[in-house]
CSV table of C-alpha atoms and ligand atoms in Angstrom, one decimal:
chain,number,residue,atom,x,y,z
A,12,UNK,CA,19.1,9.1,3.2
A,13,UNK,CA,17.5,8.4,6.8
A,14,UNK,CA,18.2,5.1,8.2
A,15,UNK,CA,16.3,3.0,9.4
A,16,UNK,CA,17.6,2.4,13.4
A,17,UNK,CA,17.8,-0.7,14.6
A,18,UNK,CA,15.7,-1.8,17.4
A,19,UNK,CA,13.3,-0.4,15.6
A,20,UNK,CA,10.0,-1.5,16.2
A,21,UNK,CA,9.5,-3.5,12.9
A,22,UNK,CA,5.7,-4.5,10.7
A,23,UNK,CA,5.2,-7.0,8.4
A,24,UNK,CA,1.6,-7.1,5.5
A,25,UNK,CA,-0.7,-10.0,6.3
A,26,UNK,CA,-3.7,-9.0,4.5
A,27,UNK,CA,-3.9,-7.5,1.8
A,28,UNK,CA,-6.5,-6.7,-1.0
A,29,UNK,CA,-7.0,-5.2,-5.1
A,30,UNK,CA,-10.5,-3.2,-6.1
A,31,UNK,CA,-11.8,-2.1,-9.6
A,32,UNK,CA,-14.6,-1.2,-11.1
A,33,UNK,CA,-16.9,-2.8,-13.2
A,34,UNK,CA,-17.3,-1.5,-16.4
A,35,UNK,CA,-14.0,-1.9,-18.6
A,36,UNK,CA,-13.2,0.3,-21.4
A,37,UNK,CA,-10.8,-0.3,-23.3
A,38,UNK,CA,-8.4,1.0,-26.9
A,39,UNK,CA,-11.0,0.7,-29.5
A,40,UNK,CA,-13.7,1.9,-27.2
A,41,UNK,CA,-12.0,5.7,-27.1
A,42,UNK,CA,-11.1,5.8,-29.6
A,43,UNK,CA,-14.9,5.9,-30.6
A,44,UNK,CA,-14.5,9.4,-29.1
A,45,UNK,CA,-11.4,10.7,-29.5
A,46,UNK,CA,-8.0,10.8,-32.4
A,47,UNK,CA,-6.1,7.3,-31.3
A,48,UNK,CA,-6.1,3.7,-31.7
A,49,UNK,CA,-5.7,0.3,-30.2
A,50,UNK,CA,-2.3,-0.5,-32.0
A,51,UNK,CA,-0.5,3.4,-30.8
A,52,UNK,CA,-1.7,3.0,-27.3
A,53,UNK,CA,-0.4,-0.1,-27.5
A,54,UNK,CA,2.8,0.7,-28.8
A,55,UNK,CA,3.9,4.1,-26.5
A,56,UNK,CA,1.8,2.6,-23.4
A,57,UNK,CA,1.4,-0.4,-22.4
A,58,UNK,CA,-2.3,0.2,-22.0
A,59,UNK,CA,-5.2,-2.8,-23.1
A,60,UNK,CA,-8.2,-1.3,-21.1
A,61,UNK,CA,-8.7,-0.4,-18.1
A,62,UNK,CA,-11.0,0.0,-15.4
A,63,UNK,CA,-13.7,2.9,-14.4
A,64,UNK,CA,-15.8,4.3,-11.9
A,65,UNK,CA,-16.7,4.3,-8.3
A,66,UNK,CA,-15.9,6.8,-5.5
A,67,UNK,CA,-12.9,6.9,-3.9
A,68,UNK,CA,-13.9,6.2,-0.7
A,69,UNK,CA,-16.0,2.9,-2.1
A,70,UNK,CA,-13.3,1.4,-3.6
A,71,UNK,CA,-11.6,2.3,-1.0
A,72,UNK,CA,-13.8,-0.1,1.3
A,73,UNK,CA,-13.6,-3.0,-0.6
A,74,UNK,CA,-10.2,-3.3,-1.0
A,75,UNK,CA,-9.7,-2.9,2.5
A,76,UNK,CA,-12.3,-5.2,4.3
A,77,UNK,CA,-10.6,-7.6,1.2
A,78,UNK,CA,-6.6,-6.7,4.0
A,79,UNK,CA,-8.5,-7.0,6.9
A,80,UNK,CA,-10.2,-10.7,5.9
A,81,UNK,CA,-7.1,-12.0,5.3
A,82,UNK,CA,-5.8,-10.3,8.0
A,83,UNK,CA,-8.3,-11.9,10.5
A,84,UNK,CA,-8.7,-9.1,12.0
A,85,UNK,CA,-11.5,-6.9,13.9
A,86,UNK,CA,-11.7,-2.9,13.0
A,87,UNK,CA,-11.8,-2.3,16.7
A,88,UNK,CA,-7.9,-4.1,16.0
A,89,UNK,CA,-6.6,-1.1,13.3
A,90,UNK,CA,-5.4,1.8,16.1
A,91,UNK,CA,-4.3,3.9,12.8
A,92,UNK,CA,-6.2,4.3,8.7
A,93,UNK,CA,-3.4,6.4,6.7
A,94,UNK,CA,-5.0,6.0,2.9
A,95,UNK,CA,-3.1,7.3,0.0
A,96,UNK,CA,-5.3,9.4,-2.4
A,97,UNK,CA,-5.2,12.2,-5.3
A,98,UNK,CA,-8.5,11.8,-6.2
A,99,UNK,CA,-10.4,12.4,-2.1
A,100,UNK,CA,-14.5,11.5,-2.8
A,101,UNK,CA,-14.8,15.6,-1.4
A,102,UNK,CA,-12.0,18.6,-0.5
A,103,UNK,CA,-13.2,18.1,2.8
A,104,UNK,CA,-12.9,16.1,5.2
A,105,UNK,CA,-10.8,13.3,4.2
A,106,UNK,CA,-11.7,10.8,2.5
A,107,UNK,CA,-10.2,8.3,5.2
A,108,UNK,CA,-13.3,9.8,7.4
A,109,UNK,CA,-15.4,7.8,4.8
A,110,UNK,CA,-13.6,5.0,5.1
A,111,UNK,CA,-13.1,4.7,8.4
A,112,UNK,CA,-16.8,5.2,9.8
A,113,UNK,CA,-17.8,3.1,6.2
A,114,UNK,CA,-15.3,-0.1,8.4
A,115,UNK,CA,-16.4,0.8,11.6
A,116,UNK,CA,-13.4,1.4,12.1
A,117,UNK,CA,-12.4,3.5,16.0
A,118,UNK,CA,-8.3,4.9,15.3
A,119,UNK,CA,-6.8,8.6,13.2
A,120,UNK,CA,-7.3,8.4,10.0
A,121,UNK,CA,-5.4,10.7,7.3
A,122,UNK,CA,-5.6,10.9,4.4
A,123,UNK,CA,-2.1,11.4,2.2
A,124,UNK,CA,-1.9,12.9,-1.5
A,125,UNK,CA,2.0,12.2,-3.0
A,126,UNK,CA,-0.1,11.0,-6.4
A,127,UNK,CA,1.1,8.3,-8.2
A,128,UNK,CA,3.9,8.0,-5.4
A,129,UNK,CA,1.3,7.9,-2.4
A,130,UNK,CA,0.7,3.9,-1.6
A,131,UNK,CA,4.8,4.1,-0.6
A,132,UNK,CA,4.5,7.5,1.1
A,133,UNK,CA,2.1,6.0,3.2
A,134,UNK,CA,3.1,3.1,4.2
A,135,UNK,CA,6.8,4.2,5.3
A,136,UNK,CA,4.2,6.7,6.8
A,137,UNK,CA,2.1,4.1,8.7
A,138,UNK,CA,5.7,1.7,9.9
A,139,UNK,CA,6.9,4.6,11.1
A,140,UNK,CA,3.5,4.8,13.1
A,141,UNK,CA,4.4,1.4,14.1
A,142,UNK,CA,7.9,2.3,15.4
A,143,UNK,CA,6.3,4.6,17.6
A,144,UNK,CA,3.6,2.2,19.1
A,145,UNK,CA,0.6,1.7,16.4
A,146,UNK,CA,-0.1,-2.1,16.8
A,147,UNK,CA,-1.8,-2.4,12.7
A,148,UNK,CA,-3.1,-0.7,11.0
A,149,UNK,CA,-4.5,-0.7,7.9
A,150,UNK,CA,-3.3,1.3,4.8
A,151,UNK,CA,-5.0,2.1,1.8
A,152,UNK,CA,-3.9,3.0,-2.3
A,153,UNK,CA,-6.8,4.0,-4.3
A,154,UNK,CA,-7.2,6.5,-7.1
A,155,UNK,CA,-10.1,7.8,-9.5
A,156,UNK,CA,-8.4,10.2,-12.1
A,157,UNK,CA,-11.9,9.2,-14.5
A,158,UNK,CA,-12.9,12.3,-12.2
A,159,UNK,CA,-10.7,14.1,-12.9
A,160,UNK,CA,-9.6,13.1,-16.3
A,161,UNK,CA,-10.4,15.3,-19.6
A,162,UNK,CA,-12.3,12.5,-22.0
A,163,UNK,CA,-11.6,15.0,-25.1
A,164,UNK,CA,-7.7,15.0,-24.5
A,165,UNK,CA,-5.7,12.1,-25.5
A,166,UNK,CA,-3.3,12.9,-24.2
A,167,UNK,CA,-4.3,12.2,-20.6
A,168,UNK,CA,-7.6,10.0,-21.6
A,169,UNK,CA,-5.4,7.0,-22.3
A,170,UNK,CA,-4.0,7.1,-19.4
A,171,UNK,CA,-5.9,7.5,-16.1
A,172,UNK,CA,-8.2,5.4,-14.4
A,173,UNK,CA,-9.2,4.0,-11.1
A,174,UNK,CA,-8.3,1.4,-8.3
A,175,UNK,CA,-7.1,1.6,-5.1
A,176,UNK,CA,-5.3,-2.1,-3.6
A,177,UNK,CA,-4.7,-1.6,0.6
A,178,UNK,CA,-2.4,-3.9,3.6
A,179,UNK,CA,-3.1,-4.7,7.2
A,180,UNK,CA,1.0,-4.0,8.6
A,181,UNK,CA,1.2,-5.1,12.0
A,182,UNK,CA,3.4,-5.0,14.2
A,183,UNK,CA,6.1,-7.8,14.8
A,184,UNK,CA,8.9,-8.8,17.9
A,185,UNK,CA,12.3,-8.2,16.3
A,186,UNK,CA,12.9,-5.9,12.8
A,187,UNK,CA,10.7,-6.8,10.4
A,188,UNK,CA,10.0,-6.7,6.7
A,189,UNK,CA,10.7,-2.2,5.8
A,190,UNK,CA,15.0,-3.1,5.0
A,191,UNK,CA,15.4,1.2,3.3
A,192,UNK,CA,13.6,3.8,2.1
A,193,UNK,CA,13.2,7.0,-0.3
A,194,UNK,CA,11.0,10.2,-0.1
A,195,UNK,CA,11.9,12.6,-2.9
A,196,UNK,CA,9.5,15.4,-4.1
A,197,UNK,CA,10.7,18.4,-6.6
A,198,UNK,CA,7.6,20.6,-6.4
A,199,UNK,CA,9.3,23.3,-9.6
A,200,UNK,CA,8.2,20.6,-11.9
A,201,UNK,CA,4.7,21.1,-10.4
A,202,UNK,CA,3.9,22.5,-13.1
A,203,UNK,CA,4.2,19.8,-15.8
A,204,UNK,CA,1.5,17.5,-14.5
A,205,UNK,CA,-1.3,19.1,-12.1
A,206,UNK,CA,-4.8,19.6,-11.5
A,207,UNK,CA,-6.5,22.7,-9.7
A,208,UNK,CA,-9.1,22.2,-8.2
A,209,UNK,CA,-12.5,21.6,-10.0
A,210,UNK,CA,-10.3,20.4,-12.8
A,211,UNK,CA,-8.9,17.8,-15.4
A,212,UNK,CA,-5.0,16.6,-14.4
A,213,UNK,CA,-2.7,19.1,-17.2
A,214,UNK,CA,0.3,17.2,-18.8
A,215,UNK,CA,3.5,17.9,-20.9
A,216,UNK,CA,3.6,13.7,-20.9
A,217,UNK,CA,7.4,14.7,-22.6
A,218,UNK,CA,8.9,15.7,-20.1
A,219,UNK,CA,6.9,13.8,-17.7
A,220,UNK,CA,8.7,10.9,-19.6
A,221,UNK,CA,12.2,11.4,-19.6
A,222,UNK,CA,12.3,13.3,-15.8
A,223,UNK,CA,9.9,9.8,-14.5
A,224,UNK,CA,12.8,7.2,-15.4
A,225,UNK,CA,15.8,8.8,-14.1
A,226,UNK,CA,13.5,9.7,-10.3
A,227,UNK,CA,12.9,6.6,-10.1
A,228,UNK,CA,16.0,5.0,-10.5
A,229,UNK,CA,17.2,7.7,-8.0
A,230,UNK,CA,15.5,6.5,-5.5
A,231,UNK,CA,15.5,2.8,-6.2
A,232,UNK,CA,19.1,3.9,-5.9
A,233,UNK,CA,19.1,5.2,-2.9
A,234,UNK,CA,16.9,3.1,-1.4
A,235,UNK,CA,19.0,-0.1,-2.5
A,236,UNK,CA,22.4,1.3,-1.6
A,237,UNK,CA,20.9,1.3,2.6
A,238,UNK,CA,20.1,-2.1,2.4
A,239,UNK,CA,22.3,-2.6,1.3
A,240,UNK,CA,21.2,-5.0,-1.8
A,241,UNK,CA,21.9,-4.9,-5.5
A,242,UNK,CA,19.8,-5.4,-8.2
A,243,UNK,CA,21.1,-8.7,-8.6
A,244,UNK,CA,19.6,-10.1,-5.6
A,245,UNK,CA,16.2,-8.1,-6.6
A,246,UNK,CA,13.6,-11.0,-5.9
A,247,UNK,CA,10.7,-8.7,-7.8
A,248,UNK,CA,10.1,-5.2,-8.6
A,249,UNK,CA,6.6,-3.1,-8.5
A,250,UNK,CA,6.8,0.2,-10.3
A,251,UNK,CA,4.1,2.5,-10.1
A,252,UNK,CA,2.6,1.5,-13.1
A,253,UNK,CA,2.6,4.2,-16.2
A,254,UNK,CA,4.1,2.8,-19.4
A,255,UNK,CA,5.9,-0.1,-20.0
A,256,UNK,CA,7.9,2.0,-21.2
A,257,UNK,CA,9.7,4.3,-18.2
A,258,UNK,CA,9.5,0.3,-17.1
A,259,UNK,CA,11.4,-0.9,-19.5
A,260,UNK,CA,13.5,2.3,-19.3
A,261,UNK,CA,13.6,2.4,-15.5
A,262,UNK,CA,14.4,-1.7,-15.7
A,263,UNK,CA,17.4,-1.1,-18.1
A,264,UNK,CA,18.8,1.2,-16.4
A,265,UNK,CA,18.0,-1.0,-12.8
A,266,UNK,CA,19.9,-3.9,-14.2
A,267,UNK,CA,16.5,-6.3,-13.6
A,268,UNK,CA,15.6,-8.3,-16.0
A,269,UNK,CA,11.7,-7.1,-16.8
A,270,UNK,CA,10.2,-10.9,-15.9
A,271,UNK,CA,11.6,-10.2,-12.2
A,272,UNK,CA,9.0,-6.3,-12.6
A,273,UNK,CA,4.9,-7.4,-11.6
A,274,UNK,CA,3.1,-5.6,-14.3
A,275,UNK,CA,-0.8,-5.3,-14.8
A,276,UNK,CA,-1.6,-1.6,-16.1
A,277,UNK,CA,-2.5,-3.7,-20.2
A,278,UNK,CA,-5.8,-4.5,-17.6
A,279,UNK,CA,-5.9,-1.5,-14.6
A,280,UNK,CA,-3.9,1.7,-17.3
A,281,UNK,CA,-2.3,3.5,-14.7
A,282,UNK,CA,-4.5,4.1,-11.1
A,283,UNK,CA,-2.5,6.5,-9.4
A,284,UNK,CA,-1.7,5.8,-5.6
A,285,UNK,CA,-3.3,2.4,-6.4
A,286,UNK,CA,-0.6,1.1,-9.1
A,287,UNK,CA,1.8,0.3,-6.9
A,288,UNK,CA,-1.1,-1.4,-4.9
A,289,UNK,CA,-2.9,-3.2,-7.8
A,290,UNK,CA,1.0,-4.1,-9.0
A,291,UNK,CA,2.5,-6.1,-5.9
A,292,UNK,CA,-0.8,-8.0,-4.0
A,293,UNK,CA,-1.9,-9.5,-7.9
A,294,UNK,CA,1.9,-10.9,-8.1
A,295,UNK,CA,1.4,-11.9,-4.4
A,296,UNK,CA,-1.7,-13.4,-5.3
A,297,UNK,CA,-0.3,-15.3,-8.2
A,298,UNK,CA,2.0,-16.9,-5.9
A,299,UNK,CA,4.6,-14.9,-7.0
A,300,UNK,CA,6.4,-13.7,-3.8
A,301,UNK,CA,8.3,-16.2,-1.2
A,302,UNK,CA,8.8,-15.2,2.6
A,303,UNK,CA,13.3,-13.6,2.2
A,304,UNK,CA,12.2,-12.2,-1.3
A,305,UNK,CA,14.4,-9.1,-0.8
A,306,UNK,CA,11.0,-6.6,-3.3
A,307,UNK,CA,11.3,-3.3,-4.8
A,308,UNK,CA,8.9,-1.0,-4.7
A,309,UNK,CA,8.8,2.6,-6.9
A,310,UNK,CA,7.3,4.9,-7.5
A,311,UNK,CA,7.1,8.6,-9.6
A,312,UNK,CA,4.6,10.9,-9.5
A,313,UNK,CA,3.2,14.7,-9.6
A,314,UNK,CA,4.5,17.2,-7.2
A,315,UNK,CA,7.1,15.5,-8.7
A,316,UNK,CA,7.7,13.0,-5.7
A,317,UNK,CA,9.5,9.4,-6.3
A,318,UNK,CA,9.6,6.9,-3.5
A,319,UNK,CA,10.9,3.8,-3.2
A,320,UNK,CA,11.4,1.0,-0.7
A,321,UNK,CA,12.7,-2.5,0.0
A,322,UNK,CA,11.1,-5.1,2.3
A,323,UNK,CA,12.0,-8.6,2.7
A,324,UNK,CA,8.8,-10.7,2.1
A,325,UNK,CA,7.3,-12.4,5.1
A,326,UNK,CA,3.3,-12.2,4.1
A,327,UNK,CA,1.3,-13.9,6.1
A,328,UNK,CA,1.6,-14.5,9.5
B,409,COA,N1,-2.8,8.5,-30.0
B,409,COA,C1,-2.3,8.6,-31.7
B,409,COA,N2,-1.4,9.3,-31.6
B,409,COA,C2,-1.0,10.1,-30.6
B,409,COA,C3,-2.0,10.3,-29.1
B,409,COA,C4,-2.8,9.6,-29.4
B,409,COA,N3,-3.8,8.8,-28.3
B,409,COA,N4,-1.0,11.4,-28.8
B,409,COA,C5,0.2,11.8,-29.1
B,409,COA,N5,0.2,11.2,-30.5
B,409,COA,C6,0.3,11.6,-31.3
B,409,COA,C7,1.2,13.2,-31.8
B,409,COA,O1,0.5,13.8,-32.8
B,409,COA,C8,2.7,13.0,-32.5
B,409,COA,O2,2.6,12.1,-33.8
B,409,COA,P1,3.7,13.5,-34.9
B,409,COA,O3,4.5,11.8,-35.3
B,409,COA,O4,2.3,12.8,-35.5
B,409,COA,O5,3.5,14.9,-34.9
B,409,COA,C9,2.8,11.0,-32.4
B,409,COA,O6,1.8,10.5,-32.5
B,409,COA,C10,3.8,11.3,-31.1
B,409,COA,O7,3.5,12.1,-30.3
B,409,COA,P2,4.1,12.1,-28.4
B,409,COA,O8,3.5,13.1,-27.3
B,409,COA,O9,5.5,12.2,-29.2
B,409,COA,O10,4.0,10.6,-28.2
B,409,COA,P3,5.2,10.1,-26.8
B,409,COA,O11,5.0,8.7,-27.1
B,409,COA,O12,5.7,11.2,-26.3
B,409,COA,O13,3.5,9.5,-25.8
B,409,COA,C11,2.3,10.2,-23.9
B,409,COA,C12,2.7,10.0,-25.4
B,409,COA,C13,1.6,10.9,-22.9
B,409,COA,C14,1.9,8.5,-24.1
B,409,COA,C15,3.5,9.7,-22.7
B,409,COA,O14,4.5,11.1,-23.1
B,409,COA,C16,4.5,9.2,-21.6
B,409,COA,O15,3.3,8.4,-21.2
B,409,COA,N6,4.5,9.9,-20.7
B,409,COA,C17,4.5,9.8,-19.4
B,409,COA,C18,3.1,10.9,-19.4
B,409,COA,C19,2.8,10.0,-17.4
B,409,COA,O16,3.4,8.3,-17.4
B,409,COA,N7,2.3,10.7,-16.9
B,409,COA,C20,1.1,10.0,-15.1
B,409,COA,C21,2.7,10.4,-14.6
B,409,COA,S1,2.3,9.5,-13.3
């Protein structure tokens, strides 16, 4: 379990933004074309509605502009753009290239595909860039899963949706917000959740559910151990927004009450790489975070990836 070397240059989030397509699709609307119903979807997943539409680049530009505005940074000040997405607009080049151009950035830009753990992967990666000398890094998590969802498959169509969340990460003197991190993957479980190039998502929902709880708890516990943090010290847990039953089972095992989680999935569905930033920055926008609060981000996804991070919230400078 890698630990952050003492003396490594730290970073803090100085601005954030969220973007969701305008079009909302309710459970009732889905049940017009699928053999399902609102009560079943709410009870088994916690989802009431989802936002559908847009492109990965378009949503990324929207959330990133808000983040850069809040951080009060000029596009030319950004040293790198890291975009987490599992639904790029094209196979080549990375969608980050298009986002970089549309935002007027003059810096390196690359995509990270770690499925629903993607934003935490990107955030850790961005901290690494700052430790290596970058001063301001733009981190985005965006997915347009509606484009790879088979709308006639009730096992997946009820879950997946589109959205984006972004933040500006800036170098600070002295220790930054990141206390510990953990990244994991198990490629042997690839067949449980995948989409062929040009194809739709296929999923063994029951098995994904079972493993999700275990790997989330495992990753969270590793980060907590490295940071020397106990569950009762966490002010906020931001889990991947896949299913409230997965979140509540994981929180139960971690010893965290549900009131201390941020949940937006009833409104957004599962937006993969966007899910953690949408929930994280929803909590920030609602004033649920104060400086010094300990926050656990924890995700899991296809691959099967898992990722967690413990942050000491410092918010805007
Ligand atoms: N609407 C209505 N009924 C449905 C349904 C739907 N969309 N999907 C399944 N059913 C029915 C099944 O046919 C079954 O009926 P039966 O008992 O008469 O045989 C019953 O509901 C239970 O089905 P099951 O497959 O056991 O449901 P579940 O409780 O496992 O819930 C998921 C299905 C997909 C919601 C759940 O497995 C899940 O969320 N898994 C994790 C998926 C995930 O998070 N993926 C993304 C990871 S990043």
